[in-house]
Coordinates of C-alpha atoms in Angstrom, one line a residue:
M1 CA 80.8 95.9 113.9
G2 CA 83.1 98.7 115.2
D3 CA 83.7 98.1 118.9
Q4 CA 84.5 100.9 121.3
I5 CA 88.1 100.3 122.5
E6 CA 88.9 100.3 126.2
H7 CA 90.3 103.6 127.5
I8 CA 93.8 103.7 128.8
I9 CA 92.6 106.2 131.5
P10 CA 88.9 105.6 132.0
D11 CA 88.5 108.3 134.8
L12 CA 88.3 111.7 133.1
G13 CA 89.4 113.3 136.4
K14 CA 92.8 111.7 135.8
W15 CA 93.3 112.9 132.2
P16 CA 96.3 115.2 131.5
I17 CA 93.9 117.8 129.9
T18 CA 91.8 117.8 133.1
H19 CA 94.9 118.4 135.3
F20 CA 96.1 121.1 133.0
F21 CA 93.0 123.2 133.1
E22 CA 92.6 122.7 136.9
N23 CA 95.8 124.7 137.1
R24 CA 94.8 127.2 134.4
S25 CA 95.7 130.3 136.5
T26 CA 99.2 128.9 137.2
F27 CA 99.7 128.3 133.5
I28 CA 98.5 131.8 132.5
E29 CA 101.0 133.4 134.9
A30 CA 103.8 131.3 133.4
L31 CA 102.6 132.1 129.9
N32 CA 102.5 135.9 130.7
D33 CA 106.2 135.8 131.9
Y34 CA 107.4 133.5 129.1
T35 CA 105.8 135.7 126.4
Y36 CA 107.2 138.9 127.8
N37 CA 110.7 137.5 128.1
K38 CA 110.5 136.3 124.5
L39 CA 109.5 139.8 123.3
L40 CA 112.5 141.2 125.1
E41 CA 114.8 138.7 123.5
K42 CA 113.6 139.5 120.0
D43 CA 113.4 143.3 120.3
S44 CA 114.5 145.7 123.0
D45 CA 112.4 148.5 121.5
L46 CA 109.2 147.7 123.4
K47 CA 107.7 151.1 122.7
S48 CA 107.6 150.5 118.9
I49 CA 106.1 147.0 119.5
L50 CA 103.4 148.6 121.7
E51 CA 102.6 151.4 119.3
K52 CA 102.2 149.0 116.4
T53 CA 100.0 146.7 118.5
I54 CA 97.7 149.5 119.7
Y55 CA 97.4 150.9 116.1
M56 CA 96.6 147.5 114.6
E57 CA 94.0 146.7 117.3
K58 CA 92.2 150.0 116.8
E59 CA 92.0 149.2 113.1
R60 CA 90.7 145.7 113.8
V61 CA 88.0 147.0 116.2
K62 CA 86.9 149.5 113.6
N63 CA 87.0 147.3 110.5
K64 CA 86.6 143.7 111.6
P65 CA 84.4 143.5 114.7
L66 CA 82.9 140.3 116.0
K67 CA 80.1 139.7 118.6
V68 CA 82.5 137.6 120.6
D69 CA 84.9 140.6 121.1
P70 CA 84.9 142.0 124.7
P71 CA 82.3 144.8 125.2
D72 CA 85.1 147.3 126.2
D73 CA 87.3 146.5 123.2
K74 CA 87.1 149.9 121.5
D75 CA 87.4 151.9 124.7
Y76 CA 90.2 149.6 126.0
W77 CA 92.6 150.3 123.0
A78 CA 91.6 154.0 122.9
R79 CA 92.6 154.4 126.6
L80 CA 95.9 152.6 126.2
G81 CA 96.7 154.9 123.2
Q82 CA 95.9 157.9 125.3
K83 CA 98.0 156.7 128.3
L84 CA 101.0 156.0 126.1
A85 CA 100.7 159.4 124.4
G86 CA 100.5 161.2 127.7
A87 CA 103.7 159.8 129.1
T88 CA 106.4 162.3 128.4
M89 CA 109.3 161.6 130.8
P90 CA 111.6 158.9 129.5
D91 CA 111.9 156.9 132.7
H92 CA 108.1 157.0 133.4
Q93 CA 107.4 156.2 129.7
Q94 CA 109.6 153.0 129.8
E95 CA 108.0 151.8 133.0
L96 CA 104.5 152.5 131.5
V97 CA 105.4 150.7 128.3
E98 CA 106.4 147.6 130.2
K99 CA 103.3 147.7 132.4
I100 CA 100.9 148.1 129.4
I101 CA 102.6 145.3 127.5
K102 CA 102.2 142.9 130.4
R103 CA 98.5 143.9 130.7
I104 CA 98.0 143.2 127.0
I105 CA 99.7 139.8 127.2
N106 CA 97.5 138.8 130.1
R107 CA 94.4 140.0 128.2
Y108 CA 95.4 137.8 125.2
S109 CA 96.4 134.8 127.5
E110 CA 92.9 134.9 129.1
E111 CA 91.3 135.0 125.7
I112 CA 93.4 132.2 124.1
V113 CA 93.3 129.7 127.0
S114 CA 89.8 128.3 127.5
G115 CA 88.9 125.4 129.9
F116 CA 87.9 121.8 130.1
V117 CA 84.9 120.5 132.0
P118 CA 84.6 116.6 132.2
K119 CA 80.8 116.9 132.5
T120 CA 80.6 118.9 129.3
F121 CA 82.9 116.4 127.5
K122 CA 80.6 113.6 128.5
F123 CA 77.6 115.5 127.0
A124 CA 79.6 116.1 123.8
R125 CA 80.2 112.4 123.5
K126 CA 76.5 111.7 123.3
F127 CA 75.7 114.7 121.1
L128 CA 78.4 114.0 118.5
T129 CA 77.3 110.3 118.4
G130 CA 73.9 111.6 117.3
V131 CA 75.4 114.0 114.8
F132 CA 77.7 111.5 113.2
K133 CA 75.1 108.7 113.1
R134 CA 73.0 111.1 110.9
L135 CA 76.0 111.9 108.7
F136 CA 77.5 108.4 108.3
N137 CA 74.4 106.1 108.6
K138 CA 71.4 106.2 106.4
I139 CA 67.9 106.5 107.9
R140 CA 66.0 103.2 108.5
F141 CA 62.3 103.5 108.2
P142 CA 59.9 102.8 110.0
Y143 CA 62.1 102.7 113.2
L144 CA 61.5 105.8 115.3
F145 CA 64.2 105.7 118.1
K146 CA 66.9 103.9 116.1
A147 CA 66.2 105.3 112.7
W148 CA 69.9 106.0 112.2
G149 CA 71.1 102.7 113.6
S150 CA 73.3 102.0 116.7
K151 CA 76.5 103.6 117.9
E152 CA 78.3 100.3 117.1
E153 CA 77.2 100.7 113.4
L154 CA 78.6 104.3 113.5
L155 CA 81.9 103.2 114.9
D156 CA 82.1 100.6 112.2
K157 CA 82.0 103.5 109.7
I158 CA 84.9 105.3 111.3
K159 CA 87.7 103.1 110.2
V160 CA 90.9 103.5 112.1
S161 CA 94.2 101.9 111.0
G162 CA 97.9 102.3 111.5
K163 CA 100.0 102.5 114.7
L164 CA 97.2 102.5 117.2
D165 CA 99.0 100.3 119.7
E166 CA 102.1 102.5 119.5
L167 CA 100.0 105.6 120.2
R168 CA 98.4 104.0 123.2
S169 CA 101.7 102.7 124.5
L170 CA 103.5 106.0 124.1
F171 CA 100.8 108.2 125.6
P172 CA 102.0 107.9 129.2
K173 CA 105.6 108.3 128.2
G174 CA 105.5 111.7 126.5
T175 CA 103.4 114.6 125.3
I176 CA 101.6 113.7 122.0
V177 CA 101.2 116.1 119.1
L178 CA 98.9 114.8 116.4
V179 CA 99.6 116.4 113.0
P180 CA 96.7 115.6 110.6
N181 CA 96.2 116.7 107.0
H182 CA 93.4 119.2 106.7
F183 CA 90.4 119.0 104.3
S184 CA 87.2 119.8 106.2
N185 CA 85.8 121.7 109.2
L186 CA 84.9 118.3 110.5
D187 CA 88.5 117.3 110.9
S188 CA 89.1 118.4 114.5
I189 CA 85.7 117.2 115.8
L190 CA 85.9 113.9 114.0
L191 CA 89.5 113.2 115.0
G192 CA 88.6 114.1 118.6
Y193 CA 85.7 111.7 118.5
A194 CA 87.8 108.9 117.1
I195 CA 90.6 109.5 119.6
D196 CA 88.1 109.0 122.4
Y197 CA 86.1 106.0 121.1
K198 CA 88.4 104.3 118.6
A199 CA 91.8 104.9 120.1
G200 CA 90.8 105.0 123.7
V201 CA 93.1 107.8 124.7
P202 CA 92.3 111.0 126.6
A203 CA 91.2 114.2 124.9
F204 CA 93.6 116.6 123.1
T205 CA 93.5 120.4 122.8
W206 CA 93.3 122.1 119.4
G207 CA 93.0 125.6 118.1
A208 CA 89.6 126.8 117.1
G209 CA 88.9 130.1 115.2
L210 CA 87.5 132.8 117.4
N211 CA 84.7 133.3 114.8
L212 CA 83.2 130.0 116.0
F213 CA 82.7 131.6 119.4
D214 CA 80.5 134.3 117.8
Y215 CA 77.6 131.9 118.4
E216 CA 76.6 131.9 122.0
I217 CA 75.5 128.3 122.3
L218 CA 78.6 127.0 120.4
A219 CA 80.9 129.2 122.5
R220 CA 79.4 127.9 125.7
Y221 CA 80.5 124.3 124.9
M222 CA 83.7 125.1 123.0
N223 CA 85.0 127.0 126.0
R224 CA 84.6 123.8 128.1
L225 CA 86.1 121.3 125.7
G226 CA 89.7 122.2 126.0
T227 CA 90.1 124.1 122.7
Y228 CA 92.3 127.2 122.6
R229 CA 91.0 130.2 120.7
V230 CA 92.8 131.6 117.7
D231 CA 91.9 135.1 116.4
R232 CA 93.2 135.2 112.8
R233 CA 92.3 138.9 112.6
K234 CA 95.0 139.8 115.1
K235 CA 98.4 140.1 113.3
N236 CA 100.1 142.4 115.8
P237 CA 103.5 141.2 117.3
I238 CA 102.3 140.9 121.0
Y239 CA 99.3 138.6 120.0
L240 CA 101.4 136.4 117.7
E241 CA 104.1 136.0 120.3
T242 CA 101.5 135.1 122.9
L243 CA 99.9 132.5 120.6
K244 CA 103.2 130.9 119.7
S245 CA 104.3 130.8 123.4
M246 CA 101.0 129.2 124.3
S247 CA 101.7 126.3 121.8
A248 CA 105.3 125.7 123.1
L249 CA 104.5 126.2 126.8
S250 CA 101.4 124.1 126.9
L251 CA 103.4 121.2 125.4
H252 CA 106.0 121.7 128.1
F253 CA 103.3 121.6 130.7
G254 CA 102.2 118.2 129.3
L255 CA 99.0 119.2 127.3
N256 CA 98.6 116.9 124.3
N257 CA 97.9 118.9 121.1
I258 CA 96.4 118.6 117.6
F259 CA 98.3 120.8 115.1
F260 CA 97.2 121.2 111.5
P261 CA 100.7 121.8 110.0
G262 CA 99.3 122.9 106.6
G263 CA 97.7 125.8 108.5
T264 CA 94.3 125.7 106.7
R265 CA 92.0 123.4 104.7
S266 CA 93.3 122.2 101.3
R267 CA 91.5 124.4 98.8
N268 CA 92.1 122.1 95.8
G269 CA 91.9 118.7 97.5
E270 CA 95.6 117.9 97.4
M271 CA 97.6 116.5 100.2
E272 CA 99.8 119.0 101.9
K273 CA 103.0 119.8 100.0
N274 CA 104.2 122.5 102.3
I275 CA 104.0 122.9 106.1
K276 CA 103.8 126.1 108.2
L277 CA 107.0 126.0 110.2
G278 CA 106.1 128.6 112.8
L279 CA 103.6 126.4 114.7
L280 CA 105.7 123.3 114.2
Q281 CA 108.8 125.0 115.6
S282 CA 106.9 125.2 119.0
T283 CA 107.4 121.5 119.3
M284 CA 111.1 122.0 119.1
E285 CA 111.0 124.8 121.6
A286 CA 108.9 122.6 124.0
Q287 CA 111.4 119.7 123.7
R288 CA 114.3 122.0 124.5
L289 CA 112.4 123.5 127.4
N290 CA 111.8 120.0 128.8
Y291 CA 115.6 119.3 128.7
E292 CA 116.4 122.7 130.2
K293 CA 114.1 122.1 133.1
G294 CA 115.5 118.6 133.8
K295 CA 112.5 116.7 132.2
D296 CA 113.4 113.8 129.9
K297 CA 109.8 113.6 128.6
K298 CA 109.6 113.6 124.8
I299 CA 107.4 115.6 122.5
I300 CA 106.0 112.8 120.3
I301 CA 104.9 113.6 116.8
V302 CA 102.2 111.4 115.2
P303 CA 101.2 112.3 111.6
V304 CA 97.5 111.4 110.9
V305 CA 96.1 110.9 107.4
L306 CA 92.3 111.6 107.1
G307 CA 90.5 110.1 104.1
Y308 CA 86.9 111.1 103.2
H309 CA 84.7 109.8 100.4
F310 CA 83.1 113.3 100.6
V311 CA 84.0 116.7 101.8
L312 CA 80.9 118.8 102.6
E313 CA 82.7 122.0 101.7
A314 CA 84.3 120.7 98.5
K315 CA 82.3 122.9 96.2
S316 CA 83.2 126.1 97.9
L317 CA 86.9 125.1 98.5
I318 CA 87.5 124.2 94.8
E319 CA 85.7 127.3 93.7
Q320 CA 88.1 129.4 95.9
Y321 CA 91.1 127.6 94.4
L322 CA 90.0 128.0 90.8
R323 CA 89.2 131.7 91.1
Q324 CA 92.6 132.4 92.9
A325 CA 94.8 130.2 90.7
G326 CA 92.9 130.5 87.4
R327 CA 92.3 134.3 87.5
E328 CA 91.3 135.4 84.0
K329 CA 91.4 131.8 82.6
Y330 CA 88.5 130.7 84.9
T331 CA 85.0 131.9 84.5
R332 CA 82.6 131.1 87.3
I333 CA 79.2 130.0 85.9
K334 CA 76.4 130.2 88.5
T335 CA 73.6 127.7 88.6
R336 CA 70.0 128.8 88.8
N337 CA 68.8 126.4 91.5
S338 CA 67.5 128.0 94.6
V339 CA 69.2 127.8 98.0
I340 CA 66.2 125.8 99.3
R341 CA 66.4 123.3 96.5
K342 CA 70.2 122.9 96.9
S343 CA 69.7 122.4 100.7
W344 CA 66.9 119.9 100.2
V345 CA 69.0 117.8 97.8
V346 CA 71.9 117.7 100.3
F347 CA 69.6 116.9 103.3
K348 CA 67.8 114.2 101.3
N349 CA 71.1 112.6 100.5
I350 CA 72.2 112.7 104.1
L351 CA 68.9 110.9 105.1
R352 CA 69.1 108.2 102.4
K353 CA 72.8 107.4 102.0
E354 CA 75.6 106.2 104.2
T355 CA 79.4 106.5 104.0
D356 CA 82.5 106.0 106.0
V357 CA 85.8 107.7 106.8
R358 CA 89.4 106.5 107.2
I359 CA 91.7 107.7 109.9
H360 CA 95.3 106.4 109.7
F361 CA 97.8 106.9 112.5
C362 CA 101.3 107.0 111.1
Q363 CA 104.6 105.9 112.7
P364 CA 105.2 108.0 115.9
M365 CA 108.5 110.0 115.8
D366 CA 110.5 112.4 117.9
V367 CA 110.9 116.1 117.0
L368 CA 113.8 115.3 114.7
G369 CA 111.8 112.8 112.7
N370 CA 113.4 109.7 114.3
E371 CA 111.1 106.7 114.7
L372 CA 110.1 105.8 118.2
D373 CA 109.8 102.2 119.5
M374 CA 107.1 101.1 122.0
D375 CA 109.2 102.3 124.9
G376 CA 109.8 105.7 123.5
N377 CA 113.4 105.2 122.3
S378 CA 114.5 107.3 119.3
I379 CA 115.7 105.1 116.4
N380 CA 117.7 106.7 113.7
S381 CA 117.8 105.7 110.0
T382 CA 120.5 103.0 110.6
G383 CA 118.4 101.3 113.3
K384 CA 120.4 102.6 116.3
I385 CA 119.0 104.1 119.5
V386 CA 120.1 107.8 119.8
D387 CA 120.1 110.2 122.7
L388 CA 117.8 113.0 121.6
K389 CA 119.1 115.4 124.3
E390 CA 122.5 115.4 122.6
Y391 CA 121.0 117.3 119.7
F392 CA 120.1 120.2 122.0
R393 CA 123.4 120.5 123.7
K394 CA 126.4 122.8 123.2
G395 CA 129.2 121.2 125.1
D396 CA 127.7 119.8 128.3
E397 CA 124.8 122.2 128.5
V398 CA 121.4 122.2 126.9
N399 CA 121.2 125.6 125.1
K400 CA 118.9 127.7 123.0
D401 CA 120.0 128.0 119.3
N402 CA 117.3 129.5 117.1
Q403 CA 119.1 128.7 113.8
R404 CA 119.7 125.1 114.9
E405 CA 116.0 124.7 115.8
K406 CA 114.9 126.1 112.5
V407 CA 117.0 123.5 110.6
Y408 CA 115.5 120.7 112.9
T409 CA 112.0 122.0 112.2
Q410 CA 112.5 121.8 108.4
V411 CA 113.8 118.2 108.9
L412 CA 110.7 117.3 110.9
A413 CA 108.4 119.0 108.3
N414 CA 109.9 116.9 105.5
R415 CA 109.4 113.7 107.6
I416 CA 105.7 114.6 108.1
I417 CA 105.2 115.2 104.4
N418 CA 106.9 111.9 103.6
A419 CA 104.6 110.1 106.2
Y420 CA 101.5 111.6 104.4
R421 CA 102.8 110.2 101.1
E422 CA 104.0 106.8 102.4
E423 CA 101.0 106.1 104.7
N424 CA 98.2 107.6 102.8
V425 CA 95.5 104.9 102.3
V426 CA 94.2 105.0 98.7
L427 CA 90.4 104.9 98.8
S428 CA 88.2 103.7 95.9
T429 CA 86.6 107.1 95.5
H430 CA 89.9 109.0 95.1
L431 CA 91.4 106.4 92.7
L432 CA 88.2 106.4 90.6
A433 CA 88.1 110.2 90.5
F434 CA 91.8 110.3 89.6
V435 CA 91.6 107.9 86.7
A436 CA 88.3 109.4 85.4
F437 CA 89.7 113.0 85.4
E438 CA 93.0 111.9 83.8
L439 CA 90.9 110.4 80.9
A440 CA 89.0 113.6 80.5
E441 CA 92.2 115.6 80.6
R442 CA 93.9 113.5 77.9
K443 CA 90.9 114.2 75.6
F444 CA 91.6 117.9 75.9
V445 CA 95.4 118.0 75.4
G446 CA 96.6 121.6 75.3
L447 CA 93.8 123.0 77.5
S448 CA 94.5 124.1 81.0
V449 CA 92.3 122.7 83.9
F450 CA 90.6 126.1 84.0
E451 CA 89.7 126.0 80.4
M452 CA 88.5 122.4 80.7
V453 CA 86.2 123.3 83.6
N454 CA 84.8 126.2 81.6
R455 CA 84.1 124.1 78.5
L456 CA 82.8 121.0 80.4
N457 CA 80.8 122.9 83.1
R458 CA 77.7 120.8 82.3
S459 CA 77.2 117.1 82.3
F460 CA 79.7 114.8 80.3
S461 CA 80.3 111.1 80.1
I462 CA 83.1 108.6 80.0
E463 CA 83.0 105.1 78.5
S464 CA 82.5 102.6 81.3
A465 CA 84.6 99.9 79.7
E466 CA 87.6 102.2 79.2
L467 CA 87.4 103.5 82.8
H468 CA 87.3 99.9 84.1
H469 CA 90.2 98.9 81.9
E470 CA 92.3 101.8 83.2
L471 CA 91.4 101.0 86.8
S472 CA 92.6 97.4 86.3
T473 CA 95.9 98.6 84.8
V474 CA 96.5 101.1 87.6
I475 CA 95.5 98.8 90.5
A476 CA 97.9 96.1 89.2
Q477 CA 100.8 98.5 89.4
L478 CA 99.7 99.9 92.7
K479 CA 99.7 96.4 94.2
L480 CA 103.4 96.1 93.3
K481 CA 104.1 99.5 94.9
E482 CA 102.3 98.4 98.0
E483 CA 104.4 95.2 98.2
A484 CA 107.5 97.4 98.0
G485 CA 106.2 99.5 100.9
E486 CA 105.7 102.6 98.8
I487 CA 102.0 103.1 99.1
M488 CA 99.0 101.7 101.1
L489 CA 95.7 100.5 99.5
S490 CA 92.3 100.2 101.1
E491 CA 90.7 96.8 101.1
T492 CA 88.3 97.8 98.4
V493 CA 91.0 99.0 96.0
R494 CA 93.0 95.8 96.7
S495 CA 89.9 93.7 95.7
G496 CA 90.2 94.9 92.1
A497 CA 88.7 97.2 89.5
T498 CA 85.1 95.9 89.6
E499 CA 84.7 96.4 93.3
C500 CA 86.7 99.6 93.3
M501 CA 84.5 101.1 90.6
A502 CA 81.2 100.0 92.3
S503 CA 82.3 101.4 95.6
G504 CA 83.7 104.6 94.1
L505 CA 80.5 105.3 92.2
K506 CA 78.4 104.7 95.3
K507 CA 80.4 106.9 97.7
L508 CA 82.2 109.6 95.7
G509 CA 80.9 113.0 96.9
L510 CA 77.5 111.4 97.5
F511 CA 76.2 114.3 99.6
H512 CA 76.7 116.9 96.9
Q513 CA 73.9 118.3 94.8
R514 CA 75.9 117.6 91.6
R515 CA 77.6 114.2 91.6
P516 CA 81.2 114.1 90.4
L517 CA 80.6 110.6 88.9
Y518 CA 77.6 108.3 88.6
R519 CA 76.5 105.4 86.4
K520 CA 74.5 106.8 83.5
N521 CA 73.7 103.5 81.8
S522 CA 75.5 100.2 81.2
K523 CA 78.0 101.8 78.8
L524 CA 78.5 105.3 80.2
I525 CA 79.7 106.9 83.4
G526 CA 78.4 110.4 83.8
S527 CA 79.6 113.5 85.7
D528 CA 77.5 116.5 86.6
S529 CA 80.5 118.5 88.0
L530 CA 84.0 118.4 86.6
K531 CA 85.1 120.8 89.3
L532 CA 84.2 118.4 92.1
L533 CA 85.7 115.5 90.1
Y534 CA 88.9 117.6 89.9
F535 CA 88.8 118.2 93.7
Y536 CA 88.7 114.5 94.5
H537 CA 91.1 113.6 91.8
N538 CA 93.7 115.9 93.4
R539 CA 94.0 113.8 96.5
L540 CA 96.3 111.4 94.6
V541 CA 98.3 114.0 92.7
G542 CA 102.0 113.5 93.3
F543 CA 101.9 109.7 93.7
G544 CA 102.9 109.0 90.1
I545 CA 99.7 107.1 89.3
E546 CA 99.3 108.8 85.9
A547 CA 102.4 107.0 84.7
F548 CA 100.5 103.6 85.0
M549 CA 97.8 104.7 82.6
N550 CA 97.8 103.6 79.0
E551 CA 98.5 106.2 76.2
Y552 CA 95.7 107.1 73.9
D553 CA 95.6 108.7 70.4
H554 CA 92.8 111.0 71.4
Q555 CA 90.1 108.2 71.2
D556 CA 86.6 109.4 71.7
L557 CA 86.4 108.7 75.4
I558 CA 84.4 111.7 76.3
K559 CA 80.8 112.0 75.1

């Protein structure tokens, strides 16, 4: 069974996130000053910045309102516009511009920075245990109070691997930034739950879309769980600078963060190939700030690879991708099933079936991508300890150099992407989906994926024997790659094609109304959704696995 690990800091009152939010007002004052000074550094024409901000905010209020917006939002921006327009004397106008910008920064700071209440966090522990038991455990009749099993059974379904000891050892020595891949809306919540119960380290903050706060009950709890609010409607320069400053300054203040470096959920199911450098650069800025202020504390980057046998939003995500990437080549064919029927099928599957998830913590590194040992020393590629501070100096002084930090950020981004590739744990479902889709694709040589999806929208089948044979060939080669340290395999995949196929068929997308793969009979493996099969196949794109598969002369593999 999956045991709950002992916490490195059992008392929530002593957690870094608790101390941070106890001093929230002090942080907001610092954030206001820091953001204003950064705006001045970038552009001395504050009046143009303010005019652009007020115009964009008026448009947002008119065209994209949310219930969570302040009641005075429309009047607030209208009054600021009138005040600015009414200032005619140059000296008075400049003073007014500075005053208004500082007011706006404070308004944004108060909106972005939420709070953390230990009592609410304890409630969330119990609540999420109940939610995840219903998602990962199947119902057990006729038991009433333990119909979904125990918490221990749930924790056994959340499989954690990788550098867990290193994470726990380094936690007191620096500020941790977890950088996971991003597939599902569950990612933040599930990772937070695993951090608490399976890693035994204090809570992290993460960015939550402001739209989630549109629901009063959800907003009540999110505001007390240490999240910071991100409003993706706001694209004006003052808001964006405040948000970026929040990321860097909170790390400098010692608040452990979760960043999704890909920026958004993967629409086609692939691992991240590109990383948003803006958010990641805040880690570089925070490290330099630490050295400038005489703090030797490191910003510690820990890539995290999340692996699901299912993604609840997979259908809508792949649909978005196909429409955007396929354009005129892709034709969406709607099913006639009612919303009630679709919902009932999903709900019934959740009741009757169980699954698990894999969370793999990769090798911790500093902001330049150097590996860290258990004591927090930076180790370069030759195995030597290096002084990270030297990389932020010019002469004897630590200095700010934007171009230098951009180069460092790109180096770090490449290291994170490499970690995703090297430490991705190949699951049975992903490998089965990959091999099955490749077989389907070889049957239709010359057709694009979009044309294949159109042609095979309905059910199709693959010969079971051929699928098993291909799995055997691929797994044999993957084991050699694993021995060379080039890939990581789950225990099920390592066990061989028979177990991999059985596990994959049982778990692949099992909560969907249309199954990506299922056993049709003793000779055929069926699929009710090529789109979903394509989504799960894509998880292993870029690993070179297709090179291990046998070549066929268009045999009749697809029925």
